[in-house]
Coordinates of C-alpha atoms in Angstrom, one line a residue:
M334 CA 123.9 71.3 70.9
A335 CA 125.8 72.1 67.8
Q336 CA 123.9 75.3 67.4
D337 CA 124.6 76.3 71.0
T338 CA 128.2 75.6 70.6
A339 CA 128.4 77.8 67.5
R340 CA 126.9 80.7 69.4
Q341 CA 129.5 80.6 72.1
P342 CA 132.1 83.4 71.7
R343 CA 135.4 82.3 70.6
P344 CA 138.4 82.7 73.0
T345 CA 140.4 85.8 72.2
P346 CA 143.7 84.7 70.5
P347 CA 146.9 85.8 72.2
A348 CA 149.0 88.5 70.5
P349 CA 152.0 87.2 68.7
A350 CA 155.4 87.9 70.3
R351 CA 156.4 90.0 67.2
A352 CA 153.6 92.4 68.1
L353 CA 154.7 92.9 71.6
L354 CA 158.5 93.0 71.2
P355 CA 158.6 96.5 69.5
L356 CA 156.9 97.9 72.6
I357 CA 159.7 97.0 75.0
L358 CA 162.2 99.8 74.2
P359 CA 159.6 102.6 74.2
A360 CA 158.2 101.3 77.5
V361 CA 161.6 101.0 79.1
L362 CA 162.5 104.6 78.0
V363 CA 159.1 106.0 79.3
G364 CA 159.5 104.2 82.6
V365 CA 163.0 105.7 83.2
V366 CA 162.0 109.2 82.1
T367 CA 158.8 109.3 84.1
S368 CA 160.7 108.1 87.3
L369 CA 163.4 110.8 86.7
V370 CA 160.8 113.5 86.4
F371 CA 159.1 112.4 89.6
V372 CA 162.5 112.1 91.5
G373 CA 163.7 115.4 90.2
V374 CA 160.5 117.3 91.2
S375 CA 160.5 115.6 94.6
A376 CA 164.2 116.3 95.3
A377 CA 163.8 120.0 94.3
A378 CA 160.8 120.3 96.6
D379 CA 162.6 118.6 99.4
R380 CA 165.5 121.0 99.2
L381 CA 163.2 124.0 99.1
Q382 CA 161.2 122.5 102.0
H383 CA 164.4 122.1 104.1
V384 CA 165.3 125.8 103.5
L385 CA 161.9 127.2 104.2
W386 CA 161.2 125.1 107.3
G387 CA 164.8 125.1 108.7
P388 CA 167.6 127.6 108.2
L389 CA 165.1 130.4 107.1
P390 CA 163.0 130.5 110.4
D391 CA 166.2 129.9 112.4
A392 CA 167.8 132.9 110.8
L393 CA 164.7 135.0 111.6
G394 CA 164.6 133.8 115.2
I395 CA 161.1 132.1 114.6
G396 CA 160.2 128.6 115.7
R397 CA 160.2 126.2 112.7
Y398 CA 156.8 124.9 113.4
S399 CA 155.4 127.8 115.5
V400 CA 151.8 128.8 114.8
A401 CA 153.1 132.1 113.3
W402 CA 155.6 130.5 110.9
M403 CA 153.1 127.9 109.8
F404 CA 150.6 130.5 109.0
V405 CA 153.0 132.8 107.2
M406 CA 154.4 129.9 105.1
L407 CA 151.0 128.6 104.0
V408 CA 149.8 132.0 103.0
A409 CA 153.1 132.7 101.2
T410 CA 152.8 129.4 99.4
G411 CA 149.2 130.4 98.3
V412 CA 150.6 133.7 97.0
A413 CA 153.5 131.9 95.2
V414 CA 151.4 129.3 93.6
G415 CA 148.7 131.9 92.7
L416 CA 151.3 134.0 90.8
V417 CA 152.3 130.9 88.8
V418 CA 148.7 130.1 88.0
W419 CA 148.0 133.6 87.1
L420 CA 151.0 134.6 85.1
V421 CA 152.8 131.6 83.8
P422 CA 151.7 130.4 80.3
G423 CA 149.3 127.6 80.6
H424 CA 148.2 128.6 84.0
A425 CA 149.6 125.4 85.5
G426 CA 146.9 123.3 83.9
P427 CA 143.2 122.7 84.6
D428 CA 141.5 123.0 87.9
P429 CA 143.2 120.3 90.0
A430 CA 139.9 119.2 91.6
T431 CA 139.0 117.7 88.2
L432 CA 142.1 115.6 87.8
G433 CA 142.5 112.0 88.9
L434 CA 145.1 109.3 88.1
D435 CA 143.9 109.2 84.5
A436 CA 145.4 112.6 83.5
P437 CA 144.5 114.3 80.3
V438 CA 147.1 115.1 77.6
L439 CA 148.2 118.7 78.4
P440 CA 150.0 120.8 75.8
P441 CA 153.8 121.3 76.4
V442 CA 153.3 125.0 77.2
V443 CA 151.4 124.0 80.4
L444 CA 154.0 121.6 81.8
P445 CA 156.6 124.0 83.2
G446 CA 154.1 126.0 85.1
L447 CA 152.6 122.8 86.5
V448 CA 156.0 121.6 87.6
V449 CA 156.8 124.8 89.5
A450 CA 153.4 125.0 91.1
T451 CA 153.6 121.4 92.3
A452 CA 157.2 121.9 93.7
L453 CA 156.1 125.1 95.5
M454 CA 153.1 123.2 97.0
L455 CA 155.1 120.3 98.1
A456 CA 157.7 122.4 99.8
G457 CA 155.2 125.0 101.3
G458 CA 153.1 122.6 103.4
P459 CA 149.5 122.2 101.9
S460 CA 148.1 118.8 102.4
L461 CA 148.4 117.3 99.0
G462 CA 150.6 114.7 97.3
P463 CA 152.6 114.8 94.1
E464 CA 150.7 112.0 92.2
N465 CA 148.1 113.8 90.0
P466 CA 150.3 116.7 88.7
I467 CA 153.3 114.5 88.2
I468 CA 151.2 112.0 86.2
A469 CA 149.8 114.9 84.1
V470 CA 153.2 116.2 83.5
N471 CA 154.6 112.9 82.4
V472 CA 151.6 112.1 80.2
G473 CA 152.0 115.5 78.4
L474 CA 155.8 115.1 78.1
T475 CA 155.6 111.5 76.9
M476 CA 152.9 112.3 74.4
W477 CA 154.9 115.2 72.9
L478 CA 158.2 113.2 72.8
G479 CA 156.5 110.0 71.5
S480 CA 154.6 111.7 68.7
R481 CA 157.8 113.5 67.8
F482 CA 160.2 110.7 67.6
L483 CA 157.9 107.6 67.0
P484 CA 155.0 109.1 65.0
R485 CA 153.9 105.8 63.7
A486 CA 153.2 104.4 67.3
P487 CA 149.5 104.5 68.3
G488 CA 148.7 107.7 70.1
A489 CA 146.9 106.0 72.9
L490 CA 150.0 104.1 73.8
W491 CA 151.9 107.0 75.2
P492 CA 149.5 108.2 78.0
T493 CA 149.1 104.6 79.2
L494 CA 152.8 104.0 79.4
A495 CA 153.3 107.4 81.1
E496 CA 150.6 106.7 83.7
A497 CA 152.0 103.2 84.4
G498 CA 155.6 104.4 84.6
T499 CA 154.7 107.2 87.0
I500 CA 152.6 105.1 89.3
G501 CA 155.3 102.5 89.4
A502 CA 157.8 105.3 90.3
L503 CA 155.5 106.8 92.9
F504 CA 154.9 103.5 94.8
G505 CA 158.3 102.0 94.1
T506 CA 156.7 98.8 92.6
P507 CA 155.1 97.9 89.3
V508 CA 152.3 96.1 91.1
A509 CA 150.4 99.3 92.0
A510 CA 150.5 100.3 88.3
A511 CA 149.3 96.9 87.1
L512 CA 146.4 97.1 89.5
V513 CA 145.4 100.6 88.4
I514 CA 145.7 99.8 84.7
S515 CA 143.9 96.4 85.0
E516 CA 141.0 98.2 86.9
A517 CA 140.9 100.8 84.2
L518 CA 140.9 98.3 81.4
T519 CA 137.7 96.7 82.6
S520 CA 135.8 99.7 81.4
R521 CA 137.4 99.8 78.0
P522 CA 136.5 97.4 75.1
L523 CA 140.1 96.6 74.2
P524 CA 141.0 93.7 71.9
G525 CA 143.2 90.9 73.0
R526 CA 143.9 89.3 76.3
L527 CA 144.5 91.2 79.6
W528 CA 148.2 90.4 79.9
D529 CA 148.8 91.3 76.3
N530 CA 147.3 94.8 77.0
L531 CA 149.4 94.9 80.2
F532 CA 152.7 93.9 78.7
A533 CA 153.9 97.4 77.7
P534 CA 152.4 99.3 80.7
L535 CA 153.9 96.8 83.1
T536 CA 157.3 97.1 81.4
A537 CA 157.1 100.9 81.9
A538 CA 156.0 100.5 85.5
A539 CA 158.7 98.0 86.3
F540 CA 161.5 100.3 85.0
G541 CA 159.9 103.3 86.6
A542 CA 159.9 101.5 89.9
M543 CA 163.4 100.2 89.5
T544 CA 164.8 103.6 88.6
T545 CA 163.1 105.2 91.6
T546 CA 164.4 102.5 93.9
L547 CA 168.0 102.8 92.6
V548 CA 168.0 106.7 92.7
A549 CA 165.8 107.5 95.7
K550 CA 165.5 104.3 97.7
P551 CA 161.8 104.9 98.8
T552 CA 160.0 102.8 101.4
F553 CA 156.4 102.5 102.5
D554 CA 156.9 100.2 105.4
L555 CA 156.1 102.2 108.5
G556 CA 158.0 99.8 110.9
L557 CA 155.0 99.0 113.0
P558 CA 155.0 96.1 115.3
P559 CA 154.5 92.8 113.4
F560 CA 150.9 91.7 113.1
G561 CA 151.4 88.2 113.8
R562 CA 148.8 85.5 113.7
P563 CA 145.2 86.8 113.1
G564 CA 142.5 85.9 115.5
W565 CA 138.7 86.0 115.3
A566 CA 138.4 89.2 117.2
D567 CA 140.5 90.9 114.5
V568 CA 137.7 90.4 111.9
P569 CA 135.2 92.8 113.5
A570 CA 137.9 95.2 114.5
A571 CA 139.1 95.5 110.9
M572 CA 135.6 95.9 109.6
A573 CA 134.8 98.5 112.2
V574 CA 137.9 100.6 111.6
A575 CA 137.7 100.4 107.8
S576 CA 134.0 101.4 107.9
A577 CA 134.6 104.3 110.2
A578 CA 137.4 105.6 108.0
A579 CA 135.2 105.2 104.9
L580 CA 132.5 107.3 106.7
L581 CA 135.1 110.0 107.5
G582 CA 136.2 109.9 103.9
L583 CA 132.6 110.2 102.7
C584 CA 132.2 113.3 104.9
A585 CA 135.2 114.9 103.1
V586 CA 133.8 113.8 99.7
Y587 CA 130.4 115.3 100.3
V588 CA 131.7 118.6 101.6
F589 CA 134.2 118.9 98.8
P590 CA 132.0 120.4 96.0
Y591 CA 130.6 123.0 98.5
V592 CA 134.1 124.1 99.6
H593 CA 135.3 124.1 96.0
R594 CA 132.3 126.3 94.9
A595 CA 133.0 128.8 97.8
F596 CA 136.6 129.3 96.6
R597 CA 135.6 129.5 92.9
R598 CA 133.4 132.5 93.8
L599 CA 136.6 134.4 94.4
R600 CA 137.3 133.9 90.7
H601 CA 141.0 134.9 90.6
P602 CA 143.9 132.7 91.5
M603 CA 145.5 135.5 93.6
L604 CA 142.4 135.5 95.7
M605 CA 141.6 131.8 95.8
L606 CA 145.0 130.4 96.6
P607 CA 146.0 132.9 99.3
A608 CA 142.6 132.5 100.9
G609 CA 143.2 128.7 100.9
G610 CA 146.6 129.4 102.6
V611 CA 144.8 131.4 105.3
V612 CA 142.4 128.6 106.0
L613 CA 145.2 126.0 105.9
G614 CA 147.2 128.2 108.3
A615 CA 144.3 128.1 110.8
L616 CA 143.9 124.4 110.5
A617 CA 147.7 123.9 111.0
A618 CA 147.3 126.0 114.2
A619 CA 144.7 123.6 115.4
G620 CA 146.3 120.3 114.3
G621 CA 150.0 121.1 114.5
H622 CA 152.9 120.5 112.1
L623 CA 152.0 116.8 111.5
T624 CA 149.0 117.9 109.5
L625 CA 151.3 119.7 107.0
F626 CA 152.7 118.4 103.7
K627 CA 151.7 115.3 101.8
G628 CA 151.8 113.1 104.9
L629 CA 154.1 110.1 104.4
T630 CA 156.9 111.4 106.5
E631 CA 154.4 112.5 109.1
V632 CA 152.7 109.0 109.1
A633 CA 156.2 107.5 109.8
E634 CA 156.5 109.8 112.8
L635 CA 153.2 108.6 114.1
A636 CA 154.1 105.0 113.7
R637 CA 157.3 105.3 115.6
D638 CA 155.3 105.6 118.8
P639 CA 151.8 104.2 118.4
G640 CA 151.0 104.6 122.0
G641 CA 152.4 108.1 122.4
R642 CA 149.1 110.0 122.0
T643 CA 145.7 109.7 123.3
A644 CA 142.6 108.7 121.1
G645 CA 141.4 112.3 121.2
Q646 CA 144.8 113.6 119.8
Y647 CA 144.7 111.0 117.0
A648 CA 141.1 111.9 116.2
V649 CA 142.0 115.6 116.0
L650 CA 144.9 114.8 113.6
A651 CA 142.6 112.7 111.4
V652 CA 139.9 115.4 111.2
V653 CA 142.2 118.3 110.7
K654 CA 144.1 116.5 108.0
A655 CA 141.0 115.5 106.2
A656 CA 139.8 119.2 106.4
A657 CA 143.1 120.4 105.1
L658 CA 142.9 117.9 102.3
V659 CA 139.5 119.3 101.2
V660 CA 140.6 123.0 101.5
A661 CA 143.9 122.4 99.6
A662 CA 142.2 120.5 96.8
S663 CA 139.4 123.0 96.6
S664 CA 141.4 126.2 96.5
G665 CA 143.6 125.5 93.5
F666 CA 146.8 124.0 94.9
R667 CA 148.2 121.5 92.4
G668 CA 148.4 118.1 94.0
G669 CA 146.9 114.7 94.5
R670 CA 144.6 113.3 97.3
I671 CA 146.0 109.7 97.9
F672 CA 149.0 110.4 100.2
P673 CA 147.2 112.8 102.5
S674 CA 144.4 110.2 102.7
V675 CA 146.9 107.7 103.9
F676 CA 147.7 110.0 106.9
V677 CA 144.1 110.4 107.7
G678 CA 143.5 106.6 107.6
A679 CA 146.6 105.8 109.6
A680 CA 145.7 108.4 112.4
L681 CA 142.2 107.0 112.6
G682 CA 143.6 103.5 112.9
L683 CA 145.9 104.5 115.7
C684 CA 142.9 106.3 117.3
A685 CA 141.2 102.9 117.4
H686 CA 144.3 101.3 118.9
A687 CA 144.3 104.0 121.6
L688 CA 140.6 103.4 122.4
V689 CA 140.8 99.6 122.3
P690 CA 144.4 98.4 122.9
A691 CA 143.3 94.9 121.7
V692 CA 143.3 96.4 118.2
Q693 CA 146.8 96.0 117.1
P694 CA 148.5 99.1 115.6
S695 CA 149.3 97.4 112.3
L696 CA 145.7 96.2 111.9
G697 CA 144.3 99.6 112.8
V698 CA 146.5 101.5 110.4
A699 CA 146.0 99.2 107.4
S700 CA 142.2 99.1 108.0
G701 CA 141.9 102.9 108.4
V702 CA 143.9 103.5 105.2
L703 CA 141.9 101.0 103.3
G704 CA 138.6 102.6 104.2
M705 CA 139.8 106.1 103.7
L706 CA 141.2 105.4 100.2
L707 CA 138.1 103.5 99.2
A708 CA 136.0 106.6 99.9
I709 CA 138.3 109.1 98.3
T710 CA 139.5 107.2 95.2
R711 CA 137.0 104.3 94.6
Q712 CA 140.1 102.4 93.5
G713 CA 139.6 99.0 95.2
W714 CA 142.9 97.4 94.2
V715 CA 145.0 100.4 94.9
S716 CA 143.4 100.8 98.3
L717 CA 144.1 97.2 99.3
F718 CA 147.6 97.3 98.0
T719 CA 148.5 100.6 99.8
A720 CA 147.0 99.5 103.0
A721 CA 148.9 96.2 102.9
V722 CA 152.3 97.6 101.9
L723 CA 152.3 100.0 104.8
V724 CA 152.6 97.2 107.4
S725 CA 154.4 94.5 105.3
S726 CA 152.5 91.6 106.9
P727 CA 151.1 89.0 104.5
A728 CA 148.9 87.6 107.2
I729 CA 146.9 90.8 107.2
L730 CA 145.7 90.5 103.6
A731 CA 142.8 88.2 104.3
L732 CA 141.5 90.5 107.0
L733 CA 141.8 93.5 104.7
C734 CA 139.8 91.8 102.0
V735 CA 137.1 91.0 104.6
A736 CA 137.2 94.6 105.9
S737 CA 136.9 96.0 102.4
L738 CA 133.4 94.5 102.0
P739 CA 131.4 96.6 104.5
A740 CA 133.4 99.7 103.5
W741 CA 132.8 99.1 99.9
L742 CA 129.0 98.8 100.5
L743 CA 129.2 102.2 102.2
V744 CA 131.0 103.9 99.3
T745 CA 129.8 102.2 96.2
G746 CA 127.4 104.4 94.1
R747 CA 128.4 107.5 95.9
P748 CA 130.6 110.3 94.5
Q749 CA 134.4 110.4 94.8
M750 CA 136.7 113.2 95.6
Q751 CA 136.9 114.5 92.0
L752 CA 134.8 117.0 90.1
R753 CA 133.8 117.4 86.5
A754 CA 134.5 120.6 84.7
D755 CA 131.0 122.0 85.7
G756 CA 131.7 121.3 89.3
T757 CA 129.5 118.2 89.7
P758 CA 131.0 115.2 91.5
V759 CA 132.4 112.1 89.6
R760 CA 130.7 108.9 90.6

């Protein structure tokens, strides 16, 4: 018995407070700066979007969301981003299809071009979100400033703080960052206890979220009808919707490398990106203006009238948006894949509600978003969190946890929507 006891691993001792206290100020500063970068880029893109999709077509006598204007704007956005990628130093960073939430440390010369390419993309209408390039910009900026002004700090500290601060800013809450970081830490043999390792990132995420909340006042609540008390019939409904969304997401994941390879054969950004704009313009003509942009504003528009469209119309929106996401991410536009996936999942959930009115809109939207994000990102905690926060109903959490089980069985072990440098999918 004494021998067995001796072989048991000793519990990891907690870090002393004096080891954690010096991390507070750098984490606070990183959280505030990363949030301001995100808010600044988003505000600039919003202003440009307002001009491009408002006064400009009005002055030209063209409908703001006419087929002709959508086609012209998406091709023009491809040309503008292509010029940045071609001519600006650093070429706006690596192939965006290879980037996820864990961004590499980019040299400072790359960051201005990446910011400009991201703002042009957000304003011009391609179906991508700001998350991946903004995280990459903040990681590179934080690493450069941190190593310059606090050279004695561990180099690995700055990327972690920048990722946490940016995720907190993007979602308006540090909980999302804590979930992402804790999920990432499971694959890293780090010393110390989990909360000791989360102390500084959670501080950065909290101040990033607070800064965004105070400056921009974001909200993810779609204002859908309250879910109320769950019933037994809601269990198979949630499982079916989440599984259907996961299958649609897997279709996008499996076609992604082939579409990416087709655009790469054009070799030059001034061919790839305008060609992507042409395809996106054709998709916009099929799906309408709601399939443009990152998708959060458009999801809110869908949620204002859940019964305002037929099941077929919702299905078209979901499929076209998924196709637009694949094309935009494959052709070189700088952007992330989470926010457009939210639109796809929400449209599919509302399609389920239109087909079977007994499926409540809140349940359909949350389950659809959960399944789609599981397929696209393979981030379980973030998928659950995002799905739950859209409907602001604590009662739905248990159903989402149950719905995640069959959806996870469908997606686990399969590739996700991210490629390695050689073009092979990441699993």
